[in-house]
Amino acid sequence: MSLVVNDIIPQLQAEFFGNHPENSIQNVSIDSRSLQNNEFTLFFCIIGPNHNGHDYIQELIEKGVKNFVVSQVVNPTPEINFLKVEDTLVALQQFAAFYRKKFSFPIIGVTGSNGKTIVKEWLNFLLSPDYNIIRSPKSYNSQVGVPLSVIGINEQHNLGIFEAGISTVNEMQKLEAIIHPTIGILTNIGSAHDEGFENLGQKIKEKLKLFPNVDVLIYNKNKSIDAFLNPNIKTFSWSSSDKSADVLIHHKTTNDKTSLNITIDKTCFKINIPFSDEASIENVIQCLMVMFYFKYDFDTIQNRLSLLYPIEMRLKVKKGINNTTIIDDSYSSDFQSLKIALDFLESQKQHHKKTLILSDIFQSGLENDELYSRVSQMVISNKINRVIGVGETISHYKHKFLNGITFLSQADFLAHFDSLQFENETILIKGARSFHFEEIVSLLEEKTHETVLEINLNALSHNYNFYKAKLKPETKMMVMVKAFSYGNGGLEIAKLLEYLKADYLGVAFADEGIALKSNGIHLPIMVLNPESTSFEAIIQHELEPEIYSLKGLNAFLKIAKQKHLKDFPIHLKIDTGMHRLGFDEIHLEELISILKNCKTVQVKSILSHMATSDDLAHHDFALEQIEKFNRISTYISAALEISPIRHILNTSGISNYPQAQFDMVRLGIGLYGISNDANEQKFLENVGTLKSVISQIRTIQAGESVGYGRRFIAEKETKIATIPIGYADGIRRSWGNGLGFVVINNQKASIVGSVCMDMLMVDITDIPCVEGNEVIILGENPSVSFMAAKLSTIPYEILTGISQRVKRIFYRE
């Protein structure tokens, strides 16, 4: 991108405030946290439900940004350009549409409910030997993601592949204007985002709005779609049953492979592909149709399709050897996704030292000199301490990287692995698939058993923003990360919450807070259940104790005075009816007398805890608690002449008692995707998925038993799979004996016999599977709430019961 501000002003119909319309624009940003913002950035101050980009203008100016698109009045500054528009999101989309028109090469637009990202990535693999491709990074397919993707086009590209996702009506027209595809692909229409549409017909009609100007639309022919197709659009269709389709395709699956029997233009032939599941087969066929349209010969099609592989679309955070943290992005290496990965590294760095392991970069659309100069600049901006390059091309540009080490091949890297001394650092591993960087990940990853808890950071962000949107703009948010973040993993989630600009973190005990502070968390941390023996450590690590009794207050003040502290933050807890911890009303006068004119501590907040916020049957009691809290906290504040933060609401309270937000709320289990309100649950996303594998399969005969105590006896010949997870990992023993189940290849497998300490056994008689196949223990199905209900307990107990010997893997889509 090479534009000047003057080029952009008329495209956005912007009012210009500034003295430098000649400023060069080389990149666009909407994220103030990105370390890639600089003097050549055009920053769009987007106003979202939770953040207002205008709030970060001064911070960005200090980082060197000089050009802003705004919709709110700002103070003019001589060196800064402001382009004032009505709506900054609309302006971003207008800018992207303007930029798209500068290029005339073919653009493939992909939409549908399922398979968009897979089809896009596979098409990139299949066509990249012949084209210089620009594509959406990861799954950037939203009203914001699409313009950011399109802005990545440069003069060297000659084919684009962009995906478009919508969640309701009147969204696709905006994306069509930005992508303006010449070739359309409609993937499978499923149930995703059903809540945003009146019916299936409306969903199809909205999806098709991406294609009014395409030269051709590729789709799986069926009557539901045909009913809404514009007859003037040229189509290239396929089907397994409708003989009027342009291509007829039947398939036969054997083991893990599938044969496609194809009839096109009265010619019949067969192609083998390395997949057996229906979704992958359909996605491969969509790609096959594009290759037919591009006139590829049979041998090339067969050869390239046979090399297709499962796509890993997630950035994963893993624990590494020698106190390292691994960010695994080992299946792609392109310029656009490198920017995203570096921003993700910044949000998840857990050590001061940051290392980048990077392969040669393909499909950038840039000449190598310019490409690696830009990569070098990104490395400098993101303050990467060490770059390890792998590949002949990046080795040639070793001189562009301070503290750069390069190897000609992955084998060369592995041979020198021991000399590289990885320890106490965060390592981003990013490589094209041909470099097989998964072997590097395997070497660096801490070795644990095959059961893992995968934590979806996108879902955490979604749930955080869902509750944030319920708050008044001025209401602060404390997020509870106690009990290892409800079993999900403390530090990684705290890092994300810091990135999301939460106001406070809450832990139960001092050691949890100390661990977070010791690993670089800067957010203020409240310790809710501090023991008097931990006060010294709380002071040392600058944690903030909740004080709930006169005894505790006097003990803390004694230590604080010995250390000559001044205005050390404390938080007063009032008992308003929970009768667990907190000052009783009868102690208020003594409390006030102790704190009056006390310079040693500062009352940072006053809080209480609701007992029945989740149960509307006790609505009146909840209102009594809120009224009592308001009265007592107001009285304390007036008596001490202070203006503390006041907070009483937990997750359920945020939804059920919005009038009682006071100054701050405390988000707990809702962050992790669980609500006791069935309607609200629909809007939350599942965060954790507990997975394992099949260790062994055996067949037993009628009359034979499984497990301790022979609690399961087969009535017929039965196939049994053993899974390496048990009650030591957090699976209740009572979940066995036919009550519970796991999911294997999308089918339920009932647990037979008792759950053992380290294993459980399931009936797979009617499920096609092999040893090593993935097993879902807990996630969307069965959900935490479902399991808790069956076991007559609460979701908290299920989540916090997952053992810390189970490895946590954090990922972002």
PDB file of C-alpha atoms in Angstrom, residues 114-341:
ATOM      1  CA  ASN A 114     -19.547 -24.260   7.182  1.00  0.00           C
ATOM      2  CA  GLY A 115     -16.249 -24.878   5.430  1.00  0.00           C
ATOM      3  CA  LYS A 116     -15.365 -21.341   4.329  1.00  0.00           C
ATOM      4  CA  THR A 117     -11.918 -21.205   5.911  1.00  0.00           C
ATOM      5  CA  ILE A 118     -11.039 -24.792   4.941  1.00  0.00           C
ATOM      6  CA  VAL A 119     -11.997 -24.197   1.292  1.00  0.00           C
ATOM      7  CA  LYS A 120     -10.028 -20.939   1.255  1.00  0.00           C
ATOM      8  CA  GLU A 121      -6.897 -22.554   2.697  1.00  0.00           C
ATOM      9  CA  TRP A 122      -7.103 -25.603   0.445  1.00  0.00           C
ATOM     10  CA  LEU A 123      -7.591 -23.434  -2.630  1.00  0.00           C
ATOM     11  CA  ASN A 124      -4.522 -21.471  -1.627  1.00  0.00           C
ATOM     12  CA  PHE A 125      -2.551 -24.735  -1.444  1.00  0.00           C
ATOM     13  CA  LEU A 126      -3.922 -26.066  -4.736  1.00  0.00           C
ATOM     14  CA  LEU A 127      -3.506 -22.887  -6.788  1.00  0.00           C
ATOM     15  CA  SER A 128      -0.399 -21.297  -5.270  1.00  0.00           C
ATOM     16  CA  PRO A 129       2.062 -23.059  -7.621  1.00  0.00           C
ATOM     17  CA  ASP A 130       0.518 -21.026 -10.438  1.00  0.00           C
ATOM     18  CA  TYR A 131      -0.687 -17.802  -8.815  1.00  0.00           C
ATOM     19  CA  ASN A 132       0.559 -15.186  -6.377  1.00  0.00           C
ATOM     20  CA  ILE A 133      -2.365 -15.317  -3.958  1.00  0.00           C
ATOM     21  CA  ILE A 134      -3.689 -12.879  -1.376  1.00  0.00           C
ATOM     22  CA  ARG A 135      -6.201 -14.457   1.015  1.00  0.00           C
ATOM     23  CA  SER A 136      -8.008 -13.714   4.254  1.00  0.00           C
ATOM     24  CA  PRO A 137      -5.674 -14.446   7.167  1.00  0.00           C
ATOM     25  CA  LYS A 138      -7.122 -17.080   9.516  1.00  0.00           C
ATOM     26  CA  SER A 139     -10.922 -16.574   9.555  1.00  0.00           C
ATOM     27  CA  TYR A 140     -11.048 -12.818   9.004  1.00  0.00           C
ATOM     28  CA  ASN A 141     -14.528 -12.811   7.492  1.00  0.00           C
ATOM     29  CA  SER A 142     -16.497 -10.228   9.509  1.00  0.00           C
ATOM     30  CA  GLN A 143     -17.536  -6.616   8.898  1.00  0.00           C
ATOM     31  CA  VAL A 144     -14.115  -5.634  10.261  1.00  0.00           C
ATOM     32  CA  GLY A 145     -12.079  -8.675   9.216  1.00  0.00           C
ATOM     33  CA  VAL A 146     -12.982  -8.483   5.517  1.00  0.00           C
ATOM     34  CA  PRO A 147     -11.784  -4.893   4.994  1.00  0.00           C
ATOM     35  CA  LEU A 148      -8.574  -5.604   6.908  1.00  0.00           C
ATOM     36  CA  SER A 149      -8.010  -8.655   4.677  1.00  0.00           C
ATOM     37  CA  VAL A 150      -8.604  -6.811   1.404  1.00  0.00           C
ATOM     38  CA  ILE A 151      -6.291  -3.967   2.450  1.00  0.00           C
ATOM     39  CA  GLY A 152      -3.476  -6.550   2.346  1.00  0.00           C
ATOM     40  CA  ILE A 153      -3.541  -6.690  -1.477  1.00  0.00           C
ATOM     41  CA  ASN A 154      -0.452  -5.409  -3.284  1.00  0.00           C
ATOM     42  CA  GLU A 155       0.674  -4.984  -6.885  1.00  0.00           C
ATOM     43  CA  GLN A 156       2.355  -8.392  -7.116  1.00  0.00           C
ATOM     44  CA  HIS A 157      -0.790 -10.425  -6.379  1.00  0.00           C
ATOM     45  CA  ASN A 158      -2.755 -11.898  -9.281  1.00  0.00           C
ATOM     46  CA  LEU A 159      -5.440 -13.915  -7.477  1.00  0.00           C
ATOM     47  CA  GLY A 160      -7.440 -13.242  -4.307  1.00  0.00           C
ATOM     48  CA  ILE A 161      -9.440 -15.600  -2.072  1.00  0.00           C
ATOM     49  CA  PHE A 162     -11.578 -13.934   0.576  1.00  0.00           C
ATOM     50  CA  GLU A 163     -14.241 -15.404   2.830  1.00  0.00           C
ATOM     51  CA  ALA A 164     -17.330 -13.550   4.005  1.00  0.00           C
ATOM     52  CA  GLY A 165     -19.327 -14.421   7.111  1.00  0.00           C
ATOM     53  CA  ILE A 166     -22.589 -12.876   8.254  1.00  0.00           C
ATOM     54  CA  SER A 167     -24.747 -13.405  11.318  1.00  0.00           C
ATOM     55  CA  THR A 168     -27.908 -11.577  10.294  1.00  0.00           C
ATOM     56  CA  VAL A 169     -29.597  -9.665   7.461  1.00  0.00           C
ATOM     57  CA  ASN A 170     -28.263  -6.565   5.668  1.00  0.00           C
ATOM     58  CA  GLU A 171     -24.601  -7.402   6.266  1.00  0.00           C
ATOM     59  CA  MET A 172     -23.532  -9.134   3.058  1.00  0.00           C
ATOM     60  CA  GLN A 173     -24.073  -6.147   0.746  1.00  0.00           C
ATOM     61  CA  LYS A 174     -21.325  -4.277   2.620  1.00  0.00           C
ATOM     62  CA  LEU A 175     -18.908  -7.193   2.251  1.00  0.00           C
ATOM     63  CA  GLU A 176     -19.746  -7.615  -1.442  1.00  0.00           C
ATOM     64  CA  ALA A 177     -18.745  -4.009  -2.114  1.00  0.00           C
ATOM     65  CA  ILE A 178     -15.394  -4.655  -0.422  1.00  0.00           C
ATOM     66  CA  ILE A 179     -14.547  -8.079  -1.886  1.00  0.00           C
ATOM     67  CA  HIS A 180     -16.341  -7.562  -5.213  1.00  0.00           C
ATOM     68  CA  PRO A 181     -15.705 -11.206  -6.192  1.00  0.00           C
ATOM     69  CA  THR A 182     -15.462 -12.357  -9.786  1.00  0.00           C
ATOM     70  CA  ILE A 183     -15.794 -16.041  -8.840  1.00  0.00           C
ATOM     71  CA  GLY A 184     -18.222 -17.164  -6.146  1.00  0.00           C
ATOM     72  CA  ILE A 185     -18.273 -20.288  -3.983  1.00  0.00           C
ATOM     73  CA  LEU A 186     -21.256 -21.153  -1.797  1.00  0.00           C
ATOM     74  CA  THR A 187     -20.263 -23.771   0.759  1.00  0.00           C
ATOM     75  CA  ASN A 188     -22.528 -25.875   2.961  1.00  0.00           C
ATOM     76  CA  ILE A 189     -25.516 -24.058   4.465  1.00  0.00           C
ATOM     77  CA  GLY A 190     -25.945 -25.278   8.036  1.00  0.00           C
ATOM     78  CA  SER A 191     -27.296 -24.109  11.372  1.00  0.00           C
ATOM     79  CA  ALA A 192     -24.581 -21.610  12.318  1.00  0.00           C
ATOM     80  CA  HIS A 193     -26.101 -18.203  13.219  1.00  0.00           C
ATOM     81  CA  ASP A 194     -29.659 -19.490  12.739  1.00  0.00           C
ATOM     82  CA  GLU A 195     -30.778 -17.066  15.438  1.00  0.00           C
ATOM     83  CA  GLY A 196     -29.990 -14.129  13.134  1.00  0.00           C
ATOM     84  CA  PHE A 197     -32.426 -15.218  10.410  1.00  0.00           C
ATOM     85  CA  GLU A 198     -36.166 -15.861  10.277  1.00  0.00           C
ATOM     86  CA  ASN A 199     -35.720 -19.138   8.388  1.00  0.00           C
ATOM     87  CA  LEU A 200     -33.395 -21.091   6.094  1.00  0.00           C
ATOM     88  CA  GLY A 201     -34.708 -19.302   3.036  1.00  0.00           C
ATOM     89  CA  GLN A 202     -33.808 -15.906   4.416  1.00  0.00           C
ATOM     90  CA  LYS A 203     -30.326 -17.140   5.313  1.00  0.00           C
ATOM     91  CA  ILE A 204     -29.720 -18.459   1.764  1.00  0.00           C
ATOM     92  CA  LYS A 205     -31.051 -15.252   0.237  1.00  0.00           C
ATOM     93  CA  GLU A 206     -28.679 -13.149   2.364  1.00  0.00           C
ATOM     94  CA  LYS A 207     -25.652 -15.356   1.604  1.00  0.00           C
ATOM     95  CA  LEU A 208     -26.303 -15.064  -2.145  1.00  0.00           C
ATOM     96  CA  LYS A 209     -25.960 -11.285  -1.912  1.00  0.00           C
ATOM     97  CA  LEU A 210     -22.193 -11.798  -2.170  1.00  0.00           C
ATOM     98  CA  PHE A 211     -22.553 -12.880  -5.800  1.00  0.00           C
ATOM     99  CA  PRO A 212     -24.565 -10.384  -7.911  1.00  0.00           C
ATOM    100  CA  ASN A 213     -21.538  -9.420 -10.030  1.00  0.00           C
ATOM    101  CA  VAL A 214     -19.622 -12.703 -10.284  1.00  0.00           C
ATOM    102  CA  ASP A 215     -18.660 -14.273 -13.591  1.00  0.00           C
ATOM    103  CA  VAL A 216     -19.573 -17.665 -12.171  1.00  0.00           C
ATOM    104  CA  LEU A 217     -21.035 -19.162  -8.983  1.00  0.00           C
ATOM    105  CA  ILE A 218     -19.875 -22.617  -7.876  1.00  0.00           C
ATOM    106  CA  TYR A 219     -22.266 -24.505  -5.599  1.00  0.00           C
ATOM    107  CA  ASN A 220     -23.801 -27.843  -4.656  1.00  0.00           C
ATOM    108  CA  LYS A 221     -27.005 -27.811  -6.686  1.00  0.00           C
ATOM    109  CA  ASN A 222     -30.248 -28.221  -4.728  1.00  0.00           C
ATOM    110  CA  LYS A 223     -33.787 -26.875  -4.903  1.00  0.00           C
ATOM    111  CA  SER A 224     -33.517 -24.738  -1.768  1.00  0.00           C
ATOM    112  CA  ILE A 225     -30.693 -22.681  -3.257  1.00  0.00           C
ATOM    113  CA  ASP A 226     -32.056 -22.683  -6.813  1.00  0.00           C
ATOM    114  CA  ALA A 227     -35.265 -21.062  -5.556  1.00  0.00           C
ATOM    115  CA  PHE A 228     -33.356 -17.898  -4.605  1.00  0.00           C
ATOM    116  CA  LEU A 229     -30.753 -17.778  -7.395  1.00  0.00           C
ATOM    117  CA  ASN A 230     -30.781 -14.839  -9.773  1.00  0.00           C
ATOM    118  CA  PRO A 231     -31.320 -16.475 -13.185  1.00  0.00           C
ATOM    119  CA  ASN A 232     -28.881 -13.988 -14.734  1.00  0.00           C
ATOM    120  CA  ILE A 233     -25.955 -15.369 -12.697  1.00  0.00           C
ATOM    121  CA  LYS A 234     -23.912 -17.982 -14.526  1.00  0.00           C
ATOM    122  CA  THR A 235     -23.489 -21.078 -12.377  1.00  0.00           C
ATOM    123  CA  PHE A 236     -21.160 -24.077 -12.357  1.00  0.00           C
ATOM    124  CA  SER A 237     -22.886 -26.661 -10.200  1.00  0.00           C
ATOM    125  CA  TRP A 238     -22.222 -30.130  -8.891  1.00  0.00           C
ATOM    126  CA  SER A 239     -24.404 -32.791  -7.324  1.00  0.00           C
ATOM    127  CA  SER A 240     -24.487 -36.428  -6.323  1.00  0.00           C
ATOM    128  CA  SER A 241     -28.151 -36.810  -7.268  1.00  0.00           C
ATOM    129  CA  ASP A 242     -29.393 -34.013  -9.522  1.00  0.00           C
ATOM    130  CA  LYS A 243     -28.540 -34.962 -13.106  1.00  0.00           C
ATOM    131  CA  SER A 244     -29.126 -31.397 -14.291  1.00  0.00           C
ATOM    132  CA  ALA A 245     -25.952 -30.296 -12.473  1.00  0.00           C
ATOM    133  CA  ASP A 246     -22.879 -29.510 -14.562  1.00  0.00           C
ATOM    134  CA  VAL A 247     -20.812 -32.127 -12.733  1.00  0.00           C
ATOM    135  CA  LEU A 248     -22.070 -35.369 -11.219  1.00  0.00           C
ATOM    136  CA  ILE A 249     -19.991 -36.749  -8.369  1.00  0.00           C
ATOM    137  CA  HIS A 250     -20.507 -39.978  -6.422  1.00  0.00           C
ATOM    138  CA  HIS A 251     -18.151 -41.092  -3.714  1.00  0.00           C
ATOM    139  CA  LYS A 252     -17.149 -44.294  -1.990  1.00  0.00           C
ATOM    140  CA  THR A 253     -15.241 -44.272   1.296  1.00  0.00           C
ATOM    141  CA  THR A 254     -12.871 -47.006   2.466  1.00  0.00           C
ATOM    142  CA  ASN A 255     -11.014 -46.582   5.773  1.00  0.00           C
ATOM    143  CA  ASP A 256      -9.589 -43.057   5.737  1.00  0.00           C
ATOM    144  CA  LYS A 257      -9.751 -42.482   1.969  1.00  0.00           C
ATOM    145  CA  THR A 258     -12.472 -41.690  -0.542  1.00  0.00           C
ATOM    146  CA  SER A 259     -12.835 -42.281  -4.268  1.00  0.00           C
ATOM    147  CA  LEU A 260     -14.732 -39.634  -6.217  1.00  0.00           C
ATOM    148  CA  ASN A 261     -16.417 -40.909  -9.382  1.00  0.00           C
ATOM    149  CA  ILE A 262     -16.869 -37.862 -11.582  1.00  0.00           C
ATOM    150  CA  THR A 263     -18.838 -37.188 -14.753  1.00  0.00           C
ATOM    151  CA  ILE A 264     -18.175 -33.881 -16.517  1.00  0.00           C
ATOM    152  CA  ASP A 265     -18.864 -33.038 -20.151  1.00  0.00           C
ATOM    153  CA  LYS A 266     -19.798 -36.688 -20.734  1.00  0.00           C
ATOM    154  CA  THR A 267     -16.339 -37.755 -19.552  1.00  0.00           C
ATOM    155  CA  CYS A 268     -15.996 -40.078 -16.562  1.00  0.00           C
ATOM    156  CA  PHE A 269     -12.968 -40.507 -14.339  1.00  0.00           C
ATOM    157  CA  LYS A 270     -12.008 -41.216 -10.735  1.00  0.00           C
ATOM    158  CA  ILE A 271     -10.017 -39.177  -8.201  1.00  0.00           C
ATOM    159  CA  ASN A 272      -8.791 -40.365  -4.793  1.00  0.00           C
ATOM    160  CA  ILE A 273      -8.696 -38.008  -1.832  1.00  0.00           C
ATOM    161  CA  PRO A 274      -7.235 -38.556   1.690  1.00  0.00           C
ATOM    162  CA  PHE A 275     -10.453 -37.913   3.651  1.00  0.00           C
ATOM    163  CA  SER A 276     -13.454 -39.947   4.738  1.00  0.00           C
ATOM    164  CA  ASP A 277     -15.738 -37.532   6.623  1.00  0.00           C
ATOM    165  CA  GLU A 278     -18.625 -35.926   4.742  1.00  0.00           C
ATOM    166  CA  ALA A 279     -17.660 -32.340   5.547  1.00  0.00           C
ATOM    167  CA  SER A 280     -14.130 -32.739   4.181  1.00  0.00           C
ATOM    168  CA  ILE A 281     -15.403 -34.534   1.076  1.00  0.00           C
ATOM    169  CA  GLU A 282     -17.792 -31.669   0.305  1.00  0.00           C
ATOM    170  CA  ASN A 283     -15.050 -29.082   0.848  1.00  0.00           C
ATOM    171  CA  VAL A 284     -12.676 -30.971  -1.454  1.00  0.00           C
ATOM    172  CA  ILE A 285     -15.351 -31.059  -4.165  1.00  0.00           C
ATOM    173  CA  GLN A 286     -15.772 -27.272  -3.973  1.00  0.00           C
ATOM    174  CA  CYS A 287     -12.017 -26.931  -4.569  1.00  0.00           C
ATOM    175  CA  LEU A 288     -12.158 -29.515  -7.358  1.00  0.00           C
ATOM    176  CA  MET A 289     -14.831 -27.440  -9.098  1.00  0.00           C
ATOM    177  CA  VAL A 290     -12.576 -24.373  -9.031  1.00  0.00           C
ATOM    178  CA  MET A 291      -9.783 -26.411 -10.631  1.00  0.00           C
ATOM    179  CA  PHE A 292     -12.226 -27.576 -13.315  1.00  0.00           C
ATOM    180  CA  TYR A 293     -13.221 -23.959 -13.930  1.00  0.00           C
ATOM    181  CA  PHE A 294      -9.563 -22.964 -14.204  1.00  0.00           C
ATOM    182  CA  LYS A 295      -9.059 -25.766 -16.813  1.00  0.00           C
ATOM    183  CA  TYR A 296      -6.502 -27.803 -14.865  1.00  0.00           C
ATOM    184  CA  ASP A 297      -5.664 -31.164 -16.405  1.00  0.00           C
ATOM    185  CA  PHE A 298      -6.612 -34.455 -14.744  1.00  0.00           C
ATOM    186  CA  ASP A 299      -3.069 -35.414 -13.667  1.00  0.00           C
ATOM    187  CA  THR A 300      -2.469 -32.081 -11.940  1.00  0.00           C
ATOM    188  CA  ILE A 301      -5.832 -32.269 -10.188  1.00  0.00           C
ATOM    189  CA  GLN A 302      -5.236 -35.810  -8.945  1.00  0.00           C
ATOM    190  CA  ASN A 303      -1.698 -35.077  -7.812  1.00  0.00           C
ATOM    191  CA  ARG A 304      -2.550 -31.933  -5.883  1.00  0.00           C
ATOM    192  CA  LEU A 305      -5.769 -33.226  -4.297  1.00  0.00           C
ATOM    193  CA  SER A 306      -3.916 -36.278  -3.019  1.00  0.00           C
ATOM    194  CA  LEU A 307      -1.622 -33.938  -1.074  1.00  0.00           C
ATOM    195  CA  LEU A 308      -4.379 -32.107   0.781  1.00  0.00           C
ATOM    196  CA  TYR A 309      -4.108 -32.177   4.559  1.00  0.00           C
ATOM    197  CA  PRO A 310      -6.249 -31.255   7.587  1.00  0.00           C
ATOM    198  CA  ILE A 311      -6.067 -27.514   8.211  1.00  0.00           C
ATOM    199  CA  GLU A 312      -5.035 -26.225  11.619  1.00  0.00           C
ATOM    200  CA  MET A 313      -6.734 -22.839  11.912  1.00  0.00           C
ATOM    201  CA  ARG A 314      -5.748 -22.086  15.471  1.00  0.00           C
ATOM    202  CA  LEU A 315      -2.879 -20.385  17.211  1.00  0.00           C
ATOM    203  CA  LYS A 316      -2.150 -22.611  20.209  1.00  0.00           C
ATOM    204  CA  VAL A 317      -0.425 -21.699  23.467  1.00  0.00           C
ATOM    205  CA  LYS A 318       1.399 -24.609  25.082  1.00  0.00           C
ATOM    206  CA  LYS A 319       3.740 -25.116  28.007  1.00  0.00           C
ATOM    207  CA  GLY A 320       7.274 -25.727  26.830  1.00  0.00           C
ATOM    208  CA  ILE A 321      10.469 -27.182  28.208  1.00  0.00           C
ATOM    209  CA  ASN A 322      12.724 -25.192  30.538  1.00  0.00           C
ATOM    210  CA  ASN A 323       9.996 -22.776  31.635  1.00  0.00           C
ATOM    211  CA  THR A 324       9.132 -21.650  28.115  1.00  0.00           C
ATOM    212  CA  THR A 325       5.777 -20.869  26.548  1.00  0.00           C
ATOM    213  CA  ILE A 326       5.140 -22.050  22.992  1.00  0.00           C
ATOM    214  CA  ILE A 327       2.820 -20.292  20.538  1.00  0.00           C
ATOM    215  CA  ASP A 328       2.235 -22.870  17.841  1.00  0.00           C
ATOM    216  CA  ASP A 329       1.427 -21.492  14.378  1.00  0.00           C
ATOM    217  CA  SER A 330       3.417 -24.160  12.617  1.00  0.00           C
ATOM    218  CA  TYR A 331       1.232 -24.687   9.537  1.00  0.00           C
ATOM    219  CA  SER A 332       1.317 -21.349   7.748  1.00  0.00           C
ATOM    220  CA  SER A 333       3.843 -18.736   6.792  1.00  0.00           C
ATOM    221  CA  ASP A 334       2.474 -15.710   5.022  1.00  0.00           C
ATOM    222  CA  PHE A 335       2.949 -12.018   5.625  1.00  0.00           C
ATOM    223  CA  GLN A 336      -0.618 -11.190   6.654  1.00  0.00           C
ATOM    224  CA  SER A 337      -0.901 -13.962   9.237  1.00  0.00           C
ATOM    225  CA  LEU A 338       2.551 -13.105  10.613  1.00  0.00           C
ATOM    226  CA  LYS A 339       1.173  -9.722  11.681  1.00  0.00           C
ATOM    227  CA  ILE A 340      -1.689 -11.446  13.510  1.00  0.00           C
ATOM    228  CA  ALA A 341       0.635 -13.974  15.145  1.00  0.00           C
TER     229      ALA A 341
END
